[in-house]
Amino acid sequence: MSAYVSRTETAADQAIGDVDSYMVRLGQAARAAATQMRRAVTADKNGALQAMADQLQHRRGEILAANERDLARGRDSGLDAALLDRLALDDGRLDAMVEGLRQVAALPDPVGEIDGMRMRPSGIQVGQMRVPLGVIGIIYESRPNVTLEAASLCLKSGNACILRGGSEARESNAAISACISAGLLEAGLPDAAVQVVATTDRAAVGRLIAMPEYVDVIIPRGGKSLIERITREARVPVIKHLDGVCHVYIDATADPEKAMAIAINAKTQRYGTCNTMETLLIDAPLADSLLPRLADAYAEHGVELRGCERTCRVLNSATPASEEDWEAEYLAPVLAIRVVDGMEAAIAHIERYGSHHTDAIVTEHYGLARRFMTEVDSSSVMVNASTRFADGFEYGLGAEIGVSTDKLHARGPVGLEGLTTRKYVVLGDGQVRG
């Protein structure tokens, strides 16, 4: 279920009235808050994050009760089990949300960093300062914990944000929003620095992505159809990835045990993530010896195999792959396998069918590893490691708001630095240009 599904009007919708005017008010308040947030010092931002964590603990019962009402409504409306699981909160998930806030508070503040200072012949010094983006609009589905994650990262990076969660999580998001507002006020920061859209009217999304005078960037988190629509209709820059068609290529020089471990982990550690391997490419000299071992391991995990003609000749358990299989992001225990003749064929396959998210090579040949890193045009390229490492936490970013496959501004996992930009700063002592 996405932000664009039909909805039942709520009391909040009735109280808000005209959606266009409501969204403009949010935008104006966010722009004013962004000006204040540029002046916020690290101690105040960290204080707000700690106060939010305390509020979550204090209001735990209210949040869980609101979430149960969302779950009950979801069950009544026929939400599938996967969506219900993403929607559900319990004590363990709340504990993780609290800990996440405290971890973001402990991260270095990127705002105000100046680097690259150099003296010019004129006597001026020129460098770059890291500064917030301004107002960030984030549109997401199902998971109420995203409300807190998005708020914490935008706050720590000195931005104001407008958050539009899925209608299925509206009561959970409202309860979490109350904790965020209380934490901001306790720290002396504007409560409009984080605003959660209260209406379930899908027109709110259309207005949010078309307010460049108030919103500086949009980050969508959700299914491919949601992201495609936002990318198509937005009048504001979008940071996004559409899908994660990730590959692991096992080169003929690969250590078989490394190859086994990586290929199994990349597919089976979690199925429903954007950095899960969806296609395995294997160099022809290894196919006869390694594919049967891999097939046995995948069978233990219940993974369905779909292979090219050469794969099917080696594996009776594989069914023939269609053209659509090479382009598929399964997010499920299904794997496409192709036998290729060397690295050039593997790279050609990745270039044609990949989504520029994450691709890996398993090899003991240094030159081939360097070529793969150079020639594969993805936001993360890995050598002898599982694609599942393509994650902000694993990269040492502390947390992430998502993964970008764009090439401008942010690419790969987007953490605090990805929510900032840079401006030139010049230091002089009375110099004038002749």
CSV table of C-alpha atoms in Angstrom, one decimal:
chain,number,residue,atom,x,y,z
A,1,MET,CA,0.0,0.0,0.0
A,2,SER,CA,1.5,3.4,-1.0
A,3,ALA,CA,0.9,7.0,-0.3
A,4,TYR,CA,-1.3,7.1,-3.4
A,5,VAL,CA,-3.9,4.6,-2.5
A,6,SER,CA,-7.5,5.6,-2.0
A,7,ARG,CA,-8.2,6.5,1.6
A,8,THR,CA,-10.9,7.0,4.2
A,9,GLU,CA,-11.3,10.6,5.3
A,10,THR,CA,-10.3,11.1,8.9
A,11,ALA,CA,-11.1,13.7,11.5
A,12,ALA,CA,-7.7,15.2,10.8
A,13,ASP,CA,-8.6,15.6,7.1
A,14,GLN,CA,-11.8,17.3,8.0
A,15,ALA,CA,-10.1,19.7,10.4
A,16,ILE,CA,-7.4,20.5,7.8
A,17,GLY,CA,-9.8,21.5,5.1
A,18,ASP,CA,-8.2,22.7,1.9
A,19,VAL,CA,-5.1,20.5,1.3
A,20,ASP,CA,-3.3,23.0,-0.9
A,21,SER,CA,-3.5,25.8,1.7
A,22,TYR,CA,-2.5,23.3,4.4
A,23,MET,CA,0.6,22.2,2.6
A,24,VAL,CA,1.6,25.8,1.8
A,25,ARG,CA,1.4,26.6,5.6
A,26,LEU,CA,3.6,23.6,6.3
A,27,GLY,CA,6.1,24.8,3.6
A,28,GLN,CA,6.2,28.3,5.0
A,29,ALA,CA,6.7,27.1,8.5
A,30,ALA,CA,9.5,24.7,7.4
A,31,ARG,CA,11.3,27.4,5.5
A,32,ALA,CA,11.2,29.7,8.6
A,33,ALA,CA,12.4,26.8,10.7
A,34,ALA,CA,15.2,26.0,8.3
A,35,THR,CA,16.6,29.5,8.8
A,36,GLN,CA,16.6,28.9,12.6
A,37,MET,CA,18.2,25.5,12.2
A,38,ARG,CA,21.2,26.9,10.3
A,39,ARG,CA,22.0,28.7,13.6
A,40,ALA,CA,21.5,25.6,15.8
A,41,VAL,CA,24.6,24.4,17.6
A,42,THR,CA,25.5,20.8,18.0
A,43,ALA,CA,24.7,20.7,21.7
A,44,ASP,CA,21.1,21.8,21.0
A,45,LYS,CA,20.6,19.3,18.2
A,46,ASN,CA,22.0,16.5,20.3
A,47,GLY,CA,19.8,17.7,23.3
A,48,ALA,CA,16.7,17.5,21.1
A,49,LEU,CA,17.6,14.0,20.0
A,50,GLN,CA,18.1,12.8,23.6
A,51,ALA,CA,14.9,14.5,24.6
A,52,MET,CA,13.0,12.7,21.8
A,53,ALA,CA,14.5,9.4,23.1
A,54,ASP,CA,13.2,10.2,26.6
A,55,GLN,CA,9.8,11.1,25.2
A,56,LEU,CA,9.6,7.8,23.3
A,57,GLN,CA,10.3,5.9,26.6
A,58,HIS,CA,7.8,8.0,28.5
A,59,ARG,CA,5.0,7.6,25.9
A,60,ARG,CA,5.7,4.0,25.0
A,61,GLY,CA,2.2,2.9,25.9
A,62,GLU,CA,0.6,5.6,23.8
A,63,ILE,CA,2.7,4.7,20.8
A,64,LEU,CA,2.0,1.0,21.0
A,65,ALA,CA,-1.7,1.6,21.5
A,66,ALA,CA,-1.8,3.8,18.4
A,67,ASN,CA,0.1,1.2,16.5
A,68,GLU,CA,-2.3,-1.5,17.5
A,69,ARG,CA,-5.2,0.6,16.1
A,70,ASP,CA,-3.3,1.0,12.8
A,71,LEU,CA,-2.7,-2.8,12.7
A,72,ALA,CA,-6.3,-3.5,13.4
A,73,ARG,CA,-7.4,-1.2,10.6
A,74,GLY,CA,-4.8,-2.8,8.3
A,75,ARG,CA,-6.0,-6.3,9.1
A,76,ASP,CA,-9.6,-5.2,8.4
A,77,SER,CA,-8.7,-3.7,5.1
A,78,GLY,CA,-6.7,-6.8,4.0
A,79,LEU,CA,-3.1,-5.6,4.2
A,80,ASP,CA,-0.8,-8.6,3.5
A,81,ALA,CA,1.4,-10.1,6.1
A,82,ALA,CA,4.6,-8.4,4.8
A,83,LEU,CA,3.0,-4.9,5.1
A,84,LEU,CA,1.6,-5.7,8.5
A,85,ASP,CA,5.1,-6.8,9.7
A,86,ARG,CA,6.6,-3.5,8.4
A,87,LEU,CA,3.8,-1.6,10.1
A,88,ALA,CA,4.1,-3.3,13.5
A,89,LEU,CA,5.8,-1.9,16.5
A,90,ASP,CA,6.7,-3.8,19.7
A,91,ASP,CA,8.9,-3.2,22.7
A,92,GLY,CA,11.9,-4.5,20.8
A,93,ARG,CA,11.4,-2.2,17.9
A,94,LEU,CA,10.8,0.8,20.2
A,95,ASP,CA,14.0,0.0,22.0
A,96,ALA,CA,15.8,0.1,18.7
A,97,MET,CA,14.2,3.4,17.8
A,98,VAL,CA,15.4,4.9,21.1
A,99,GLU,CA,18.9,3.5,20.7
A,100,GLY,CA,18.9,4.9,17.1
A,101,LEU,CA,18.2,8.4,18.3
A,102,ARG,CA,21.0,8.2,20.9
A,103,GLN,CA,23.4,6.8,18.2
A,104,VAL,CA,22.6,9.7,15.9
A,105,ALA,CA,23.2,12.1,18.8
A,106,ALA,CA,26.7,10.6,19.2
A,107,LEU,CA,27.7,11.0,15.5
A,108,PRO,CA,30.0,13.8,14.5
A,109,ASP,CA,28.1,16.9,13.3
A,110,PRO,CA,29.1,17.6,9.7
A,111,VAL,CA,27.6,21.1,9.6
A,112,GLY,CA,30.2,23.9,9.7
A,113,GLU,CA,33.2,21.7,8.7
A,114,ILE,CA,35.6,23.7,6.5
A,115,ASP,CA,38.1,21.9,4.3
A,116,GLY,CA,40.3,22.4,1.3
A,117,MET,CA,41.5,25.9,2.5
A,118,ARG,CA,44.3,27.1,0.2
A,119,MET,CA,46.1,30.4,-0.2
A,120,ARG,CA,45.7,32.1,-3.6
A,121,PRO,CA,48.3,34.5,-5.2
A,122,SER,CA,46.0,37.4,-4.3
A,123,GLY,CA,46.4,36.6,-0.6
A,124,ILE,CA,42.8,35.3,-0.1
A,125,GLN,CA,42.1,31.9,1.3
A,126,VAL,CA,39.5,29.7,-0.4
A,127,GLY,CA,37.8,26.6,1.0
A,128,GLN,CA,34.4,24.9,1.3
A,129,MET,CA,32.0,24.8,4.3
A,130,ARG,CA,29.5,22.0,4.8
A,131,VAL,CA,26.0,23.4,5.3
A,132,PRO,CA,22.4,22.0,5.5
A,133,LEU,CA,20.3,21.5,2.3
A,134,GLY,CA,17.4,23.5,3.9
A,135,VAL,CA,14.0,21.9,3.7
A,136,ILE,CA,13.7,18.2,2.9
A,137,GLY,CA,10.5,16.5,2.1
A,138,ILE,CA,10.4,12.7,2.8
A,139,ILE,CA,7.7,10.4,1.5
A,140,TYR,CA,7.6,6.9,2.7
A,141,GLU,CA,5.3,3.9,3.3
A,142,SER,CA,4.3,1.6,6.1
A,143,ARG,CA,7.2,1.7,8.5
A,144,PRO,CA,6.5,4.2,11.3
A,145,ASN,CA,10.1,3.9,12.5
A,146,VAL,CA,11.1,5.8,9.4
A,147,THR,CA,9.3,8.9,10.9
A,148,LEU,CA,11.9,8.9,13.7
A,149,GLU,CA,14.9,7.9,11.5
A,150,ALA,CA,14.1,10.7,9.0
A,151,ALA,CA,13.5,13.3,11.7
A,152,SER,CA,16.7,12.4,13.5
A,153,LEU,CA,19.0,12.6,10.5
A,154,CYS,CA,17.5,15.8,9.1
A,155,LEU,CA,17.7,17.4,12.6
A,156,LYS,CA,21.4,16.4,13.1
A,157,SER,CA,22.3,17.7,9.7
A,158,GLY,CA,20.7,21.1,10.4
A,159,ASN,CA,17.7,20.7,8.1
A,160,ALA,CA,14.0,21.2,8.5
A,161,CYS,CA,11.8,18.4,7.1
A,162,ILE,CA,8.2,17.7,6.1
A,163,LEU,CA,7.4,14.0,6.5
A,164,ARG,CA,4.6,12.2,4.7
A,165,GLY,CA,4.1,8.7,5.9
A,166,GLY,CA,1.7,6.1,4.6
A,167,SER,CA,-2.0,6.4,5.5
A,168,GLU,CA,-1.8,2.9,7.0
A,169,ALA,CA,0.5,4.2,9.8
A,170,ARG,CA,-1.3,7.5,10.5
A,171,GLU,CA,-2.0,7.0,14.2
A,172,SER,CA,1.5,5.6,14.9
A,173,ASN,CA,3.1,8.5,13.0
A,174,ALA,CA,1.0,11.0,15.0
A,175,ALA,CA,2.1,9.5,18.3
A,176,ILE,CA,5.7,9.6,17.3
A,177,SER,CA,5.3,13.1,15.9
A,178,ALA,CA,4.2,14.2,19.4
A,179,CYS,CA,7.4,12.9,20.9
A,180,ILE,CA,9.5,14.7,18.2
A,181,SER,CA,7.7,18.0,18.8
A,182,ALA,CA,8.2,17.7,22.6
A,183,GLY,CA,11.9,17.0,22.2
A,184,LEU,CA,12.4,20.0,19.9
A,185,LEU,CA,10.6,22.3,22.3
A,186,GLU,CA,12.6,21.0,25.3
A,187,ALA,CA,15.8,21.8,23.5
A,188,GLY,CA,14.7,25.3,22.4
A,189,LEU,CA,14.5,24.4,18.7
A,190,PRO,CA,11.5,25.3,16.5
A,191,ASP,CA,8.9,22.5,16.5
A,192,ALA,CA,8.3,23.2,12.8
A,193,ALA,CA,11.8,21.8,12.1
A,194,VAL,CA,10.0,18.4,11.9
A,195,GLN,CA,6.4,18.4,10.6
A,196,VAL,CA,4.5,15.2,9.9
A,197,VAL,CA,1.7,15.7,7.4
A,198,ALA,CA,-1.5,15.0,9.2
A,199,THR,CA,-3.8,14.5,6.3
A,200,THR,CA,-4.2,11.2,4.5
A,201,ASP,CA,-5.3,12.9,1.3
A,202,ARG,CA,-3.0,11.9,-1.4
A,203,ALA,CA,-3.2,15.4,-2.9
A,204,ALA,CA,-0.8,16.4,-0.1
A,205,VAL,CA,2.0,14.4,-1.8
A,206,GLY,CA,1.4,16.1,-5.2
A,207,ARG,CA,1.6,19.5,-3.5
A,208,LEU,CA,4.7,18.6,-1.5
A,209,ILE,CA,6.7,17.6,-4.5
A,210,ALA,CA,5.7,20.8,-6.4
A,211,MET,CA,6.7,23.5,-3.9
A,212,PRO,CA,10.3,24.5,-4.9
A,213,GLU,CA,9.8,27.8,-3.1
A,214,TYR,CA,9.5,26.0,0.2
A,215,VAL,CA,11.1,22.5,-0.3
A,216,ASP,CA,14.8,22.0,-1.5
A,217,VAL,CA,14.9,18.3,-2.1
A,218,ILE,CA,12.5,15.3,-2.0
A,219,ILE,CA,13.5,11.8,-0.8
A,220,PRO,CA,11.0,9.0,-1.5
A,221,ARG,CA,11.3,5.7,0.3
A,222,GLY,CA,9.0,3.0,-0.9
A,223,GLY,CA,8.0,0.8,-3.8
A,224,LYS,CA,9.1,1.3,-7.4
A,225,SER,CA,5.7,2.7,-8.5
A,226,LEU,CA,5.8,5.4,-5.8
A,227,ILE,CA,9.3,6.5,-6.6
A,228,GLU,CA,8.6,6.5,-10.4
A,229,ARG,CA,5.6,8.7,-9.9
A,230,ILE,CA,7.4,11.1,-7.6
A,231,THR,CA,10.4,11.3,-10.0
A,232,ARG,CA,8.0,11.9,-13.0
A,233,GLU,CA,5.9,14.6,-11.3
A,234,ALA,CA,8.3,16.4,-8.9
A,235,ARG,CA,9.3,20.0,-9.5
A,236,VAL,CA,11.9,19.7,-6.7
A,237,PRO,CA,15.2,17.7,-7.0
A,238,VAL,CA,14.7,14.1,-6.0
A,239,ILE,CA,17.3,11.8,-4.3
A,240,LYS,CA,16.2,8.2,-5.0
A,241,HIS,CA,16.8,4.8,-6.3
A,242,LEU,CA,14.1,2.9,-8.2
A,243,ASP,CA,15.2,-0.7,-7.5
A,244,GLY,CA,18.1,-2.9,-6.5
A,245,VAL,CA,19.0,-5.4,-9.2
A,246,CYS,CA,22.3,-6.4,-7.6
A,247,HIS,CA,24.8,-8.8,-9.0
A,248,VAL,CA,27.6,-11.0,-7.7
A,249,TYR,CA,30.1,-12.1,-10.4
A,250,ILE,CA,32.3,-15.1,-9.5
A,251,ASP,CA,35.5,-15.0,-11.6
A,252,ALA,CA,37.5,-18.1,-12.6
A,253,THR,CA,40.3,-17.2,-10.2
A,254,ALA,CA,37.9,-16.9,-7.2
A,255,ASP,CA,38.6,-18.8,-4.0
A,256,PRO,CA,35.7,-21.4,-4.0
A,257,GLU,CA,35.1,-21.1,-0.3
A,258,LYS,CA,35.0,-17.3,-0.4
A,259,ALA,CA,32.7,-17.5,-3.5
A,260,MET,CA,30.3,-19.9,-1.7
A,261,ALA,CA,30.1,-17.7,1.5
A,262,ILE,CA,29.5,-14.5,-0.4
A,263,ALA,CA,27.0,-15.8,-2.9
A,264,ILE,CA,25.0,-17.5,-0.2
A,265,ASN,CA,25.0,-14.5,2.2
A,266,ALA,CA,24.3,-11.9,-0.5
A,267,LYS,CA,21.1,-13.8,-1.4
A,268,THR,CA,19.8,-15.4,1.8
A,269,GLN,CA,20.9,-13.1,4.7
A,270,ARG,CA,17.7,-11.1,4.0
A,271,TYR,CA,15.4,-11.3,1.0
A,272,GLY,CA,13.5,-8.1,1.1
A,273,THR,CA,16.3,-5.5,0.9
A,274,CYS,CA,17.5,-3.4,-1.9
A,275,ASN,CA,21.1,-4.6,-1.5
A,276,THR,CA,20.2,-8.3,-1.8
A,277,MET,CA,21.7,-10.1,-4.8
A,278,GLU,CA,19.1,-10.9,-7.4
A,279,THR,CA,21.4,-12.3,-10.2
A,280,LEU,CA,24.5,-14.5,-9.8
A,281,LEU,CA,27.0,-14.4,-12.7
A,282,ILE,CA,29.6,-17.3,-12.8
A,283,ASP,CA,32.6,-17.6,-15.0
A,284,ALA,CA,32.2,-20.7,-17.3
A,285,PRO,CA,35.3,-22.6,-16.0
A,286,LEU,CA,33.8,-22.7,-12.5
A,287,ALA,CA,30.2,-23.6,-13.5
A,288,ASP,CA,30.5,-27.4,-13.4
A,289,SER,CA,32.2,-27.5,-10.1
A,290,LEU,CA,30.7,-24.7,-8.1
A,291,LEU,CA,27.1,-24.5,-9.3
A,292,PRO,CA,26.0,-27.8,-7.9
A,293,ARG,CA,27.4,-26.9,-4.5
A,294,LEU,CA,25.6,-23.5,-4.6
A,295,ALA,CA,22.4,-25.2,-5.7
A,296,ASP,CA,22.5,-27.5,-2.7
A,297,ALA,CA,23.1,-24.6,-0.3
A,298,TYR,CA,20.3,-22.5,-1.9
A,299,ALA,CA,17.9,-25.5,-1.7
A,300,GLU,CA,18.5,-25.6,2.1
A,301,HIS,CA,17.2,-22.0,2.2
A,302,GLY,CA,14.3,-22.7,-0.1
A,303,VAL,CA,15.6,-20.4,-2.9
A,304,GLU,CA,14.1,-21.0,-6.3
A,305,LEU,CA,16.7,-21.0,-9.1
A,306,ARG,CA,16.1,-19.6,-12.6
A,307,GLY,CA,19.0,-20.1,-15.0
A,308,CYS,CA,20.3,-19.5,-18.5
A,309,GLU,CA,20.5,-22.5,-20.9
A,310,ARG,CA,24.1,-23.3,-19.7
A,311,THR,CA,23.0,-23.1,-16.1
A,312,CYS,CA,20.1,-25.5,-16.7
A,313,ARG,CA,22.4,-28.0,-18.3
A,314,VAL,CA,24.4,-28.1,-15.1
A,315,LEU,CA,21.5,-27.9,-12.7
A,316,ASN,CA,18.4,-30.0,-13.1
A,317,SER,CA,16.8,-28.0,-10.2
A,318,ALA,CA,16.9,-24.7,-12.2
A,319,THR,CA,14.0,-23.6,-14.4
A,320,PRO,CA,14.7,-21.6,-17.6
A,321,ALA,CA,15.1,-17.9,-17.0
A,322,SER,CA,13.1,-15.4,-19.1
A,323,GLU,CA,14.3,-12.0,-20.2
A,324,GLU,CA,12.3,-10.5,-17.4
A,325,ASP,CA,14.2,-12.5,-14.8
A,326,TRP,CA,17.4,-10.7,-15.6
A,327,GLU,CA,15.7,-7.4,-14.9
A,328,ALA,CA,13.8,-8.5,-11.8
A,329,GLU,CA,14.2,-7.3,-8.3
A,330,TYR,CA,12.6,-10.3,-6.6
A,331,LEU,CA,12.8,-9.3,-3.0
A,332,ALA,CA,12.0,-12.9,-2.4
A,333,PRO,CA,13.8,-16.3,-2.3
A,334,VAL,CA,14.3,-16.4,-6.1
A,335,LEU,CA,17.6,-16.1,-7.8
A,336,ALA,CA,18.6,-15.8,-11.5
A,337,ILE,CA,21.9,-17.4,-12.6
A,338,ARG,CA,23.8,-16.9,-15.8
A,339,VAL,CA,27.1,-18.6,-16.9
A,340,VAL,CA,29.3,-16.0,-18.6
A,341,ASP,CA,32.6,-16.1,-20.6
A,342,GLY,CA,34.8,-13.9,-18.5
A,343,MET,CA,34.6,-10.6,-16.9
A,344,GLU,CA,33.8,-8.5,-20.0
A,345,ALA,CA,30.6,-10.6,-20.5
A,346,ALA,CA,29.8,-10.1,-16.8
A,347,ILE,CA,30.2,-6.4,-17.0
A,348,ALA,CA,28.1,-6.2,-20.2
A,349,HIS,CA,25.3,-8.1,-18.4
A,350,ILE,CA,25.4,-5.8,-15.4
A,351,GLU,CA,25.4,-2.7,-17.7
A,352,ARG,CA,22.4,-3.9,-19.6
A,353,TYR,CA,20.3,-5.3,-16.8
A,354,GLY,CA,21.6,-3.8,-13.6
A,355,SER,CA,20.1,-0.8,-11.7
A,356,HIS,CA,23.4,0.8,-10.7
A,357,HIS,CA,22.9,0.0,-7.0
A,358,THR,CA,25.4,-2.6,-5.8
A,359,ASP,CA,27.5,-5.1,-7.7
A,360,ALA,CA,30.3,-7.4,-6.5
A,361,ILE,CA,33.2,-9.5,-7.9
A,362,VAL,CA,34.7,-12.5,-6.3
A,363,THR,CA,38.3,-12.9,-7.6
A,364,GLU,CA,41.9,-13.4,-6.6
A,365,HIS,CA,43.2,-11.4,-9.5
A,366,TYR,CA,44.2,-7.9,-8.6
A,367,GLY,CA,44.0,-6.5,-12.1
A,368,LEU,CA,40.5,-7.9,-12.7
A,369,ALA,CA,39.4,-6.5,-9.4
A,370,ARG,CA,40.6,-3.0,-10.4
A,371,ARG,CA,39.0,-3.2,-13.8
A,372,PHE,CA,35.7,-4.3,-12.3
A,373,MET,CA,35.8,-1.4,-9.8
A,374,THR,CA,36.6,1.0,-12.6
A,375,GLU,CA,34.2,-0.2,-15.2
A,376,VAL,CA,31.1,-1.1,-13.3
A,377,ASP,CA,29.0,2.0,-13.0
A,378,SER,CA,27.1,1.4,-9.7
A,379,SER,CA,26.8,3.4,-6.5
A,380,SER,CA,28.6,0.7,-4.6
A,381,VAL,CA,31.1,-1.8,-6.2
A,382,MET,CA,32.6,-4.5,-4.0
A,383,VAL,CA,35.5,-6.9,-4.2
A,384,ASN,CA,35.3,-10.2,-2.3
A,385,ALA,CA,32.4,-9.0,-0.1
A,386,SER,CA,28.7,-9.5,0.1
A,387,THR,CA,26.4,-6.9,-1.5
A,388,ARG,CA,24.5,-6.8,1.9
A,389,PHE,CA,27.3,-4.5,3.2
A,390,ALA,CA,25.9,-1.6,1.0
A,391,ASP,CA,24.3,0.1,4.0
A,392,GLY,CA,24.9,3.3,5.9
A,393,PHE,CA,25.6,1.7,9.2
A,394,GLU,CA,28.1,-0.8,7.7
A,395,TYR,CA,29.8,2.0,5.8
A,396,GLY,CA,30.4,3.9,9.1
A,397,LEU,CA,27.8,6.6,8.4
A,398,GLY,CA,26.0,5.7,11.6
A,399,ALA,CA,22.6,5.7,9.9
A,400,GLU,CA,21.1,6.3,6.5
A,401,ILE,CA,18.0,7.9,5.0
A,402,GLY,CA,18.2,5.7,1.9
A,403,VAL,CA,20.4,4.7,-1.0
A,404,SER,CA,20.9,6.9,-4.0
A,405,THR,CA,21.7,5.7,-7.5
A,406,ASP,CA,21.8,9.2,-8.8
A,407,LYS,CA,25.1,10.7,-9.8
A,408,LEU,CA,24.7,14.3,-8.7
A,409,HIS,CA,25.0,15.4,-5.0
A,410,ALA,CA,24.7,12.1,-3.2
A,411,ARG,CA,25.4,8.6,-4.4
A,412,GLY,CA,25.2,5.3,-2.5
A,413,PRO,CA,24.0,5.2,1.2
A,414,VAL,CA,22.8,8.7,2.2
A,415,GLY,CA,23.8,9.6,5.7
A,416,LEU,CA,24.4,12.9,7.5
A,417,GLU,CA,26.8,14.2,4.9
A,418,GLY,CA,24.4,13.3,2.1
A,419,LEU,CA,21.8,15.6,3.7
A,420,THR,CA,24.2,18.6,3.5
A,421,THR,CA,25.9,20.5,0.7
A,422,ARG,CA,28.9,22.7,0.4
A,423,LYS,CA,29.5,26.4,-0.2
A,424,TYR,CA,32.7,28.2,-0.9
A,425,VAL,CA,34.0,30.5,1.8
A,426,VAL,CA,36.7,33.1,1.2
A,427,LEU,CA,38.9,34.6,3.9
A,428,GLY,CA,40.7,37.9,3.2
A,429,ASP,CA,42.4,40.8,4.8
A,430,GLY,CA,41.2,43.7,2.7
A,431,GLN,CA,42.2,42.3,-0.7
A,432,VAL,CA,40.5,43.9,-3.8
A,433,ARG,CA,40.7,42.6,-7.3
A,434,GLY,CA,42.8,44.6,-9.7
